[in-house]
PDB file of C-alpha atoms in Angstrom:
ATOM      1  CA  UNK J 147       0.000   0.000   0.000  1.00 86.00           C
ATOM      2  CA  UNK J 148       1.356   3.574  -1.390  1.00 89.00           C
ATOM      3  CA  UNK J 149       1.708   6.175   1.676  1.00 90.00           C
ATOM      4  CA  UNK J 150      -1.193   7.821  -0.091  1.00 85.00           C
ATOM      5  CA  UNK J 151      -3.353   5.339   0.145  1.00 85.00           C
ATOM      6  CA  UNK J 152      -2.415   4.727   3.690  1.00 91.00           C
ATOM      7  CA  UNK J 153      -2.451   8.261   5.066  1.00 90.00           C
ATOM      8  CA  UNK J 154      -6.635   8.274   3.102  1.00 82.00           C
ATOM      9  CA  UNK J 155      -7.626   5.265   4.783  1.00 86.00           C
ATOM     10  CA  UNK J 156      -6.145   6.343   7.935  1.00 91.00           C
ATOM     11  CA  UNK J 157      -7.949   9.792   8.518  1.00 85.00           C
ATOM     12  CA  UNK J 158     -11.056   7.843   6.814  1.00 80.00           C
ATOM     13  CA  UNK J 159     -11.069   5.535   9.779  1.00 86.00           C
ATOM     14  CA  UNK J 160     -10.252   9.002  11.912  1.00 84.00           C
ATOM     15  CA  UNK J 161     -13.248  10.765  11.063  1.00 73.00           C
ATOM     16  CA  UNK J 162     -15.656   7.059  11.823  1.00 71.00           C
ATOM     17  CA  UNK J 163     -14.233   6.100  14.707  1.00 79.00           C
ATOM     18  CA  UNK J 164     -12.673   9.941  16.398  1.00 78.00           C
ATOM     19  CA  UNK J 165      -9.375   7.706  17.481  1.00 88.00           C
ATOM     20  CA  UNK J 166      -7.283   4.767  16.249  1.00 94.00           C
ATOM     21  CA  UNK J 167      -4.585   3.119  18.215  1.00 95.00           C
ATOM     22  CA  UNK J 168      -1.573   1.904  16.539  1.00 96.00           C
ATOM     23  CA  UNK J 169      -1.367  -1.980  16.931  1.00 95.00           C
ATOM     24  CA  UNK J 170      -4.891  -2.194  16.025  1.00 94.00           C
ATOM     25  CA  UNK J 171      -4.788   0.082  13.071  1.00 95.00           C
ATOM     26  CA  UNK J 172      -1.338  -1.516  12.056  1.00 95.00           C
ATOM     27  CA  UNK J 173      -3.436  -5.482  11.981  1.00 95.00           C
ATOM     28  CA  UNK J 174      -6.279  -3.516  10.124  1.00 93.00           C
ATOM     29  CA  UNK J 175      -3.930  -2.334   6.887  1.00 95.00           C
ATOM     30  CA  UNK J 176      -1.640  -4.953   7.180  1.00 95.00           C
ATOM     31  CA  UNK J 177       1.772  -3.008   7.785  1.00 95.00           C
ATOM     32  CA  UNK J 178       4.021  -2.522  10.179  1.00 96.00           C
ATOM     33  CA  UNK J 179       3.096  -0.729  13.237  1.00 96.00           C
ATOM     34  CA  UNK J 180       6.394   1.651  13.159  1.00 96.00           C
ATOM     35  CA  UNK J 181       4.990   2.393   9.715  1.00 96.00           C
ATOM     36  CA  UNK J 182       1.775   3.828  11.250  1.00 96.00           C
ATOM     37  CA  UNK J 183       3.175   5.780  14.054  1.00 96.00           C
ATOM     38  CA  UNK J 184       5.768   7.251  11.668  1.00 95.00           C
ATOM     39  CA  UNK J 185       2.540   7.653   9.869  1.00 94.00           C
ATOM     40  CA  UNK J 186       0.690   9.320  12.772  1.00 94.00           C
ATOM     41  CA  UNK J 187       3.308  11.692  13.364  1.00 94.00           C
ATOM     42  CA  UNK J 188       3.428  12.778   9.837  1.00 91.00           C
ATOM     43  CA  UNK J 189       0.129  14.172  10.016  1.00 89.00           C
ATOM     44  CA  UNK J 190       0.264  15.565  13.089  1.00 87.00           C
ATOM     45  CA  UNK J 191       2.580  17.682  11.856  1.00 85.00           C
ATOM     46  CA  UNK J 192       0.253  18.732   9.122  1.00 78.00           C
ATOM     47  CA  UNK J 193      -2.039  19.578  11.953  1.00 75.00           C
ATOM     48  CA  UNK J 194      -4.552  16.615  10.297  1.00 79.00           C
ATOM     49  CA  UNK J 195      -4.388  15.129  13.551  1.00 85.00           C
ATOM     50  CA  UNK J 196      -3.483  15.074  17.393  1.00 88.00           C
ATOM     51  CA  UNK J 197      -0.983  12.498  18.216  1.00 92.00           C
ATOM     52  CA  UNK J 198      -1.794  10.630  21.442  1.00 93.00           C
ATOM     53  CA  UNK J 199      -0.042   8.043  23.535  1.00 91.00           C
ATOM     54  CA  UNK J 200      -0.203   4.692  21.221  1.00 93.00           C
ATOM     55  CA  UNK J 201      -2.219   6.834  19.026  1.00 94.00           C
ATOM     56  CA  UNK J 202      -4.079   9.355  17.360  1.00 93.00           C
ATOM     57  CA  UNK J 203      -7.344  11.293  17.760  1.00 88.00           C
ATOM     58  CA  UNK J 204      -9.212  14.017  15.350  1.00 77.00           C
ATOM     59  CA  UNK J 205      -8.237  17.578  16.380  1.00 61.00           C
ATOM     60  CA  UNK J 206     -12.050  18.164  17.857  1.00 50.00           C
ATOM     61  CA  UNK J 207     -15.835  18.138  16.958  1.00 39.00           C
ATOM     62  CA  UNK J 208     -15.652  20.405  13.950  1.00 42.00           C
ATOM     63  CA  UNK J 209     -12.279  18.269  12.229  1.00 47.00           C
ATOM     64  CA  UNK J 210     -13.080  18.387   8.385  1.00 53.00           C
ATOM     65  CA  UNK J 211     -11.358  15.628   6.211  1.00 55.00           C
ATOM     66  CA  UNK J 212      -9.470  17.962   3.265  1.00 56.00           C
ATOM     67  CA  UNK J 213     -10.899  17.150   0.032  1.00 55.00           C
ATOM     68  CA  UNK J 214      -7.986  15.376  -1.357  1.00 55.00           C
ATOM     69  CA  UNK J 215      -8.866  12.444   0.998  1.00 53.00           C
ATOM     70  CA  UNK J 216     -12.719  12.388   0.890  1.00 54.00           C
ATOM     71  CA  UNK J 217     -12.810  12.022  -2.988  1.00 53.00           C
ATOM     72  CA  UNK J 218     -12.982   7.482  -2.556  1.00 51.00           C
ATOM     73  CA  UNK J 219     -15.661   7.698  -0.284  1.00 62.00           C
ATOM     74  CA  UNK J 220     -19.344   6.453  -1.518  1.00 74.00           C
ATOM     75  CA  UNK J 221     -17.714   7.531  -5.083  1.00 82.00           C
ATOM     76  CA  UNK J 222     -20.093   4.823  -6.758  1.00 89.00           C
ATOM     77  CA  UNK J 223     -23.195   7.211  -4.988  1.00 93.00           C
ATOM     78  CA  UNK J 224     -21.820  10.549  -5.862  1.00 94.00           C
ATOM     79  CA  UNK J 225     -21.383   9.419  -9.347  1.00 94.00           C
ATOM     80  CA  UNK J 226     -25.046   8.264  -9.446  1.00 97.00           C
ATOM     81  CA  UNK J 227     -25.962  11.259  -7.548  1.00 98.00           C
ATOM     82  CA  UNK J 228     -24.124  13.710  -9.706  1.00 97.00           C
ATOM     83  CA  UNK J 229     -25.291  12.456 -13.103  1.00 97.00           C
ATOM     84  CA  UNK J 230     -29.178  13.046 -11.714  1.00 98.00           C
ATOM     85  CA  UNK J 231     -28.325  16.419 -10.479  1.00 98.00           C
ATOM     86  CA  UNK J 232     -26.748  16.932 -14.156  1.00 97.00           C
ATOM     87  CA  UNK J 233     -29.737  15.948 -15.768  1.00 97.00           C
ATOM     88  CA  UNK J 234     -32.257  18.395 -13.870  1.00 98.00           C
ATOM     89  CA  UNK J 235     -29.659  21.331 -16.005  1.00 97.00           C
ATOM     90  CA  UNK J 236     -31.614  22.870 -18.778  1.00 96.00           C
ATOM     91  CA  UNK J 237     -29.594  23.961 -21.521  1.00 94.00           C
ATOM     92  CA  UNK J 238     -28.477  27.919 -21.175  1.00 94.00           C
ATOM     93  CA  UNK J 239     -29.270  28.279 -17.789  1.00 97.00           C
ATOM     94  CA  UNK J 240     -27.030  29.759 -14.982  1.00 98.00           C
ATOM     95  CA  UNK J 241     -25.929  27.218 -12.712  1.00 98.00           C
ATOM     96  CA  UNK J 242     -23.997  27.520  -9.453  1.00 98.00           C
ATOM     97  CA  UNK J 243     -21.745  25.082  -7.846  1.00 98.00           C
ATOM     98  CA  UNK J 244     -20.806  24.917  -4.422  1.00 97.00           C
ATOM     99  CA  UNK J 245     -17.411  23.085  -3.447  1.00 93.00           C
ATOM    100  CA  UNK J 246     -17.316  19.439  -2.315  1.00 91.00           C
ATOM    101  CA  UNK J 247     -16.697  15.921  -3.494  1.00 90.00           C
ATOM    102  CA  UNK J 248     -19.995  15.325  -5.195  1.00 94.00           C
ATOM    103  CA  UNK J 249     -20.662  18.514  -6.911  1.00 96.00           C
ATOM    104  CA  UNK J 250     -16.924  18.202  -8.398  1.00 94.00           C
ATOM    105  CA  UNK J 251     -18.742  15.182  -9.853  1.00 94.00           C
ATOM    106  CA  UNK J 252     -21.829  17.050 -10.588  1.00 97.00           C
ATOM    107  CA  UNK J 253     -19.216  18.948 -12.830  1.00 96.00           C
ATOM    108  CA  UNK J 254     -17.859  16.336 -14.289  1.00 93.00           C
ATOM    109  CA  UNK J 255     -21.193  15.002 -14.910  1.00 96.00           C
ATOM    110  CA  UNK J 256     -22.334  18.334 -16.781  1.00 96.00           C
ATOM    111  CA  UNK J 257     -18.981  18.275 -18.966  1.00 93.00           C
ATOM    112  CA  UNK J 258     -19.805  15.111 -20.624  1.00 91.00           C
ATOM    113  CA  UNK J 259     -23.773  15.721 -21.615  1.00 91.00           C
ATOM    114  CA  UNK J 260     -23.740  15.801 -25.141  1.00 88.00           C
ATOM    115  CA  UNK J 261     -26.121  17.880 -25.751  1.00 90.00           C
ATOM    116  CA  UNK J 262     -24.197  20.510 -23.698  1.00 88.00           C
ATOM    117  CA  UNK J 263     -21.572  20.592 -26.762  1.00 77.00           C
ATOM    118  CA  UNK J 264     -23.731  22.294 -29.629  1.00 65.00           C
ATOM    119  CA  UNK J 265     -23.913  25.659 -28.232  1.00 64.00           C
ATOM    120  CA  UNK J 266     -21.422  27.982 -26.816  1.00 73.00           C
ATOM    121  CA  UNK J 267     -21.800  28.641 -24.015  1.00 85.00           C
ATOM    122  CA  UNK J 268     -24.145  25.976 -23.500  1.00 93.00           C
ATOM    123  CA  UNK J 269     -24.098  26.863 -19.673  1.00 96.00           C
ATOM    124  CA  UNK J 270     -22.781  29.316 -17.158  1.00 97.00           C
ATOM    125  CA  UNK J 271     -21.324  28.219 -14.190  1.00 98.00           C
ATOM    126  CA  UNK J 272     -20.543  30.147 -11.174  1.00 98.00           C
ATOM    127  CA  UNK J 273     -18.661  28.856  -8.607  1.00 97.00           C
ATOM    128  CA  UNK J 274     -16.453  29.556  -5.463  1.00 97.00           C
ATOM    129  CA  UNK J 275     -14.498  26.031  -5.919  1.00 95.00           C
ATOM    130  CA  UNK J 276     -10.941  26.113  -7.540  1.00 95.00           C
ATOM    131  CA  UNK J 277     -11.118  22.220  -8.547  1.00 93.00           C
ATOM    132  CA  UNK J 278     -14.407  22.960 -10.516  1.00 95.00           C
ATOM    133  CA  UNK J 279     -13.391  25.969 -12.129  1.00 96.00           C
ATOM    134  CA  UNK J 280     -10.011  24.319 -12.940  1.00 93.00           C
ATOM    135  CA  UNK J 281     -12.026  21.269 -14.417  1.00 91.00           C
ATOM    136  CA  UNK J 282     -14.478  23.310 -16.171  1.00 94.00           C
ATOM    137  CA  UNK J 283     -12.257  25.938 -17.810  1.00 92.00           C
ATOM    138  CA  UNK J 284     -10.680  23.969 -20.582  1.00 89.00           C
ATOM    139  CA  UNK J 285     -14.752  23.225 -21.953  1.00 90.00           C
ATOM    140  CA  UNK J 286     -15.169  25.938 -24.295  1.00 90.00           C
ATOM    141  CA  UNK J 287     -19.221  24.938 -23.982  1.00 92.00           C
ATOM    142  CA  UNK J 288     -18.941  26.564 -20.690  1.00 95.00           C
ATOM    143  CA  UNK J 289     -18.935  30.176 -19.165  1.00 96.00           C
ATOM    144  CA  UNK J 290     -17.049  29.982 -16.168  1.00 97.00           C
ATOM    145  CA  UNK J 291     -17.283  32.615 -13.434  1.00 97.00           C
ATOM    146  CA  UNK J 292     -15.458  32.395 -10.063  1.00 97.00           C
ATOM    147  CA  UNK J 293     -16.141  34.319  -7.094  1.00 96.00           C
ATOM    148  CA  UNK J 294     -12.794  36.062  -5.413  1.00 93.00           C
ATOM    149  CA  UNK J 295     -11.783  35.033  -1.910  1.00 95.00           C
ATOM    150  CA  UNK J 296      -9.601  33.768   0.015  1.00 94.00           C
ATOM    151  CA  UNK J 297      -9.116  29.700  -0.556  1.00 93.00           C
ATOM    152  CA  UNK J 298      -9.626  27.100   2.201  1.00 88.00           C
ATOM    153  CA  UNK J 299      -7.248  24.535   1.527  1.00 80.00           C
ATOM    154  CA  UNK J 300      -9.395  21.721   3.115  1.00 75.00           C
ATOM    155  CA  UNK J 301     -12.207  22.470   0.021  1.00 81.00           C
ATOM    156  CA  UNK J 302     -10.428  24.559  -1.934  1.00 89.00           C
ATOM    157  CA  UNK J 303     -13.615  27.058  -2.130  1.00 93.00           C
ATOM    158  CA  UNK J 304     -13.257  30.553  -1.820  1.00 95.00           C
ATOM    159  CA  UNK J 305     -14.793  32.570   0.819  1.00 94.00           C
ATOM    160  CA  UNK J 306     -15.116  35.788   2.351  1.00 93.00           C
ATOM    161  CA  UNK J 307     -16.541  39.535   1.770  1.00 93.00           C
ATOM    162  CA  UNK J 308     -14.680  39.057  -2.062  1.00 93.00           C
ATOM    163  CA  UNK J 309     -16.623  36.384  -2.947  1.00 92.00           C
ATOM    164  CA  UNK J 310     -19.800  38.429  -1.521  1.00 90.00           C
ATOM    165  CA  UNK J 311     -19.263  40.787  -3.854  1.00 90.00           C
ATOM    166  CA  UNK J 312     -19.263  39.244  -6.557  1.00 93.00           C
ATOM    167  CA  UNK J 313     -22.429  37.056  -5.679  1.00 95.00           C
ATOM    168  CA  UNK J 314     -24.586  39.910  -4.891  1.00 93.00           C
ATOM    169  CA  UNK J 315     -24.164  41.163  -8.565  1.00 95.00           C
ATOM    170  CA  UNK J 316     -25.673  37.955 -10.198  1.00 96.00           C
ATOM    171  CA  UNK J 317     -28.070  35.782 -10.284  1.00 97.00           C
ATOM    172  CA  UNK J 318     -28.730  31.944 -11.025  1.00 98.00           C
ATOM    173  CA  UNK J 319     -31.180  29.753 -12.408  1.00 98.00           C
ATOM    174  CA  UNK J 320     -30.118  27.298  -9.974  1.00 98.00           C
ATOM    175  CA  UNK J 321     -27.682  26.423  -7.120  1.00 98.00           C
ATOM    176  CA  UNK J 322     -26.200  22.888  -6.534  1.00 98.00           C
ATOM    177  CA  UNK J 323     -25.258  22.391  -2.684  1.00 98.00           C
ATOM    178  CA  UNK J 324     -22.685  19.983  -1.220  1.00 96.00           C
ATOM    179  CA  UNK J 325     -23.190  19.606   2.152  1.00 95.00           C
ATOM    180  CA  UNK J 326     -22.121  18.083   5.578  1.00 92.00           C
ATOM    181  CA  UNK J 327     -25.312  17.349   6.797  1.00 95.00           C
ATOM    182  CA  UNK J 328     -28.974  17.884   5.704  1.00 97.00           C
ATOM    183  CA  UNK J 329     -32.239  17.856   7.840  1.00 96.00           C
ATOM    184  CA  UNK J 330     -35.417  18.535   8.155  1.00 97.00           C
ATOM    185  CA  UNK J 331     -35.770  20.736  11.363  1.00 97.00           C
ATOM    186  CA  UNK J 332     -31.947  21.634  11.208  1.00 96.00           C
ATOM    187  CA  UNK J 333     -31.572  22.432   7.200  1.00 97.00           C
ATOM    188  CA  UNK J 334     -28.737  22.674   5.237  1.00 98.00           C
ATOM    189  CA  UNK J 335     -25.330  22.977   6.878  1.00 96.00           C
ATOM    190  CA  UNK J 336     -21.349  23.094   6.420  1.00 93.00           C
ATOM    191  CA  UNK J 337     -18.359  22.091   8.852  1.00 88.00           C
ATOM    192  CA  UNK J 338     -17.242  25.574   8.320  1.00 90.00           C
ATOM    193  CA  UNK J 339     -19.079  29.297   8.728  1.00 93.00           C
ATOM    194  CA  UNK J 340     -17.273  30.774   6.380  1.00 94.00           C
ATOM    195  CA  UNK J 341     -18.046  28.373   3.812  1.00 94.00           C
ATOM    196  CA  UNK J 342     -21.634  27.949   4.463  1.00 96.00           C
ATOM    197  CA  UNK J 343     -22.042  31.376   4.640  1.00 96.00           C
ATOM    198  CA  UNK J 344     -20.855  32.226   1.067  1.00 96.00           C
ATOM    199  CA  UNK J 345     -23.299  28.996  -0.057  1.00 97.00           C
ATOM    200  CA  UNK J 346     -26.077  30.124   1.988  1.00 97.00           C
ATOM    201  CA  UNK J 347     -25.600  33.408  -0.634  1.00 97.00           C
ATOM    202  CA  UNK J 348     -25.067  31.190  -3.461  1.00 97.00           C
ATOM    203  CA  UNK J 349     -29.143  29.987  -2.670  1.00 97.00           C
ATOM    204  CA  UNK J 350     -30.031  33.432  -2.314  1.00 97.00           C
ATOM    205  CA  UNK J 351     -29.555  33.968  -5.924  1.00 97.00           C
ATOM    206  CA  UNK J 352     -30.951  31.239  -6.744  1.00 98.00           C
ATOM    207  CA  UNK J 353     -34.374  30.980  -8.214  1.00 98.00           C
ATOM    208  CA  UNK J 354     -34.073  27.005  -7.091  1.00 98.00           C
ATOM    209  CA  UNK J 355     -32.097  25.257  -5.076  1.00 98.00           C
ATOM    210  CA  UNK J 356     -30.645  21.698  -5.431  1.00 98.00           C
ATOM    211  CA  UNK J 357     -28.728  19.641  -2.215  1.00 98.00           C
ATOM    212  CA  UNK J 358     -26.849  16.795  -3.450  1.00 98.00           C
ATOM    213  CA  UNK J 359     -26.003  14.626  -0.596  1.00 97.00           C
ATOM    214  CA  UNK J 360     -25.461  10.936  -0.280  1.00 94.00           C
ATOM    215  CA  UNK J 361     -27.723   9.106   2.126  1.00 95.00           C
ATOM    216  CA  UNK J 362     -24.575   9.641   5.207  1.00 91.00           C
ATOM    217  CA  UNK J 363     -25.397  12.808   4.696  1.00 94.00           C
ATOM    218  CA  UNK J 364     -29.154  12.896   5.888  1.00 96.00           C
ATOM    219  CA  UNK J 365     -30.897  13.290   9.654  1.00 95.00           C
ATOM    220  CA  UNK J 366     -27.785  15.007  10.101  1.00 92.00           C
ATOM    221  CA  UNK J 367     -26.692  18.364  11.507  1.00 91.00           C
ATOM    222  CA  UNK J 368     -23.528  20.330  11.465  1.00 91.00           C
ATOM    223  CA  UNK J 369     -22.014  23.304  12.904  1.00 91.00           C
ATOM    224  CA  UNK J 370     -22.785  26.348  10.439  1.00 94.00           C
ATOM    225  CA  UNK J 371     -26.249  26.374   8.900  1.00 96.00           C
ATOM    226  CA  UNK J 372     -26.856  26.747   5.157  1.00 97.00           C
ATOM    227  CA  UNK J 373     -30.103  27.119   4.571  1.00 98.00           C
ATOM    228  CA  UNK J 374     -33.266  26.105   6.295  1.00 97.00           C
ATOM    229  CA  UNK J 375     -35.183  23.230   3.917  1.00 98.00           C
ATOM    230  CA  UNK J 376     -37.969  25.246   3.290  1.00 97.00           C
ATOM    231  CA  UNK J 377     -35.052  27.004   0.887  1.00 98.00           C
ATOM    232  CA  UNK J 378     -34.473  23.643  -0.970  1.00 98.00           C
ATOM    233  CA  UNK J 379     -36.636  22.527  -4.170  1.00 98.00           C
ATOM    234  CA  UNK J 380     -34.942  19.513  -4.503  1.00 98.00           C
ATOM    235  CA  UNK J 381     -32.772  16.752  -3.057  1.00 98.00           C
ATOM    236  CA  UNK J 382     -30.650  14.162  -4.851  1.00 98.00           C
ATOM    237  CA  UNK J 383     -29.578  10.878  -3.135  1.00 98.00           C
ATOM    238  CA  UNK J 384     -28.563   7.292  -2.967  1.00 97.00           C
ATOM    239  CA  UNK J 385     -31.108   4.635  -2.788  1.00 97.00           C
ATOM    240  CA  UNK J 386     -29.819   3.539   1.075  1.00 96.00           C
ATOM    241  CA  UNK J 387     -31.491   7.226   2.247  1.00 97.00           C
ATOM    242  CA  UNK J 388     -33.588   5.817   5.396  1.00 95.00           C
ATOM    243  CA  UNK J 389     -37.480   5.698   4.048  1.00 96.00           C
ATOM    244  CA  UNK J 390     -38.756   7.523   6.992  1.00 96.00           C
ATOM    245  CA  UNK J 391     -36.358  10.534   6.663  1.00 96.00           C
ATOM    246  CA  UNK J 392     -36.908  11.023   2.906  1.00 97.00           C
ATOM    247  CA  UNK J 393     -40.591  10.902   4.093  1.00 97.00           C
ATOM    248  CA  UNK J 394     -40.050  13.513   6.017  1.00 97.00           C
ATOM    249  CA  UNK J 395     -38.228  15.617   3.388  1.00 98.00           C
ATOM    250  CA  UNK J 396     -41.198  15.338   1.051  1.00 98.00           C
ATOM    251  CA  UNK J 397     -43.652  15.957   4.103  1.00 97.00           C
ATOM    252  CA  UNK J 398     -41.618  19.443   4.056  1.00 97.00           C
ATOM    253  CA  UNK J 399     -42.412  20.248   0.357  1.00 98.00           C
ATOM    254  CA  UNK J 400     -38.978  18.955  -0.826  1.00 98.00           C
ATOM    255  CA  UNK J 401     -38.578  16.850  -4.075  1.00 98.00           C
ATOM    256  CA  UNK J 402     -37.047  13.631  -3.461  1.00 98.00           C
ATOM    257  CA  UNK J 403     -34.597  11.990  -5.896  1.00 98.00           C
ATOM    258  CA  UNK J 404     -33.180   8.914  -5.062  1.00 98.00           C
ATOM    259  CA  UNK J 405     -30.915   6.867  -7.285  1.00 97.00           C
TER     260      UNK J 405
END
């Protein structure tokens, strides 16, 4: 197993389980255990981590996986998710992208539609994620416009009053939302304030508003709020989405996808 691969599956099993002890974690991957605490301390000092006696733990209730790592996880669900989202685009419409692992693949989904390719530009998108606009840039089909900011390196989305300002000059047909956690009674909601605070504009603009979140994502609730439902038109998930909670989404007026 490459380091890479080691250091994802390691602060996968972080994030589950909150802390991992080296013997055990060694058995679990199948290499040595100096290999893991030399591991372990590696990441501590990227501050990805706190190293402990035997150990590691996450750095505290609001530890956020960087995006680089989370990109494996449910990727068969995101892809299904992201290529239902796609198909709810209309040709020429303004769509805006939030950062996170399954609208990156809502991107990618979008940059393969065929029938995307005839005009130019087919679509505008308007995000505050480098990885999208970095994706989307080289598709002459597409307008790309990104908000200014300052870059969080865990997301790589832009955020603060520079993205604000460029927001509050536009408007969208409609906004895509990754998010942490999604609930009824809670709504919409990020790990970060910043971050949900430049999406929570994003839906603003937005004369409807899509959350694409795989079935983890649901019942849950996170730190900085979004959006409250009542905001969202529609939500796009996997088919293992508990059939009481989606219930309860459609109970609040929400469209439920589930693929």
């Amino acid at each position: 197993m490459s380091r890479d691969a080691r250091w994802k599956s390691l602060l996968e099993l972080l994030v589950e389980r909150g802390r991992l002890e080296v013997e055990e974690v060694a058995a679990e991957l199948t290499v040595s255990a100096a290999t893991i605490r030399r591991d372990f301390d590696q990441l501590a000092e990227q501050q990805m981590l706190v190293r402990t006696r035997g150990g590691a733990v996450v750095h505290g209730v609001s530890y956020e996986l960087p995006l680089r790592y989370k990109t494996a996880r449910r990727a068969s669900e995101k892809q299904r998710i992201a290529k239902a989202v796609a198909g709810l685009v209309c040709p020429g419409e303004a769509v805006g992208l939030t950062g996170g692992t399954t609208t990156t693949e809502v991107a990618r989904a979008l940059a393969v539609r065929g029938d995307l390719a005839a005009d130019s530009p087919a679509l505008t998108i308007v995000t505050n994620a480098l990885n999208i606009a970095n994706e989307l840039a080289v598709r002459p089909q597409f307008k790309i416009v990104v908000t200014g900011g300052v870059a969080r390196p865990q997301s790589y989305e832009l955020v603060g009053p520079l993205a604000d300002g460029v927001l509050s000059q536009i408007t969208v047909d409609v906004a895509v939302l990754g998010v942490v956690a999604f609930d009824v009674t809670h709504g919409a909601a990020a790990n970060d304030e910043a971050e949900a605070a430049i999406n929570r504009l994003l839906c603003e603009r937005a004369e409807r508003v899509v959350v694409a979140a795989d079935s983890s994502k649901l019942g849950r609730r996170a730190f900085a709020r979004i959006c409250a439902a009542g905001a969202v038109d529609t939500l796009v998930t996997d088919t293992a989405a508990d059939e009481e909670t989606v219930g309860r989404f459609e109970e609040a007026g929400i469209r439920v996808i589930t693929v």
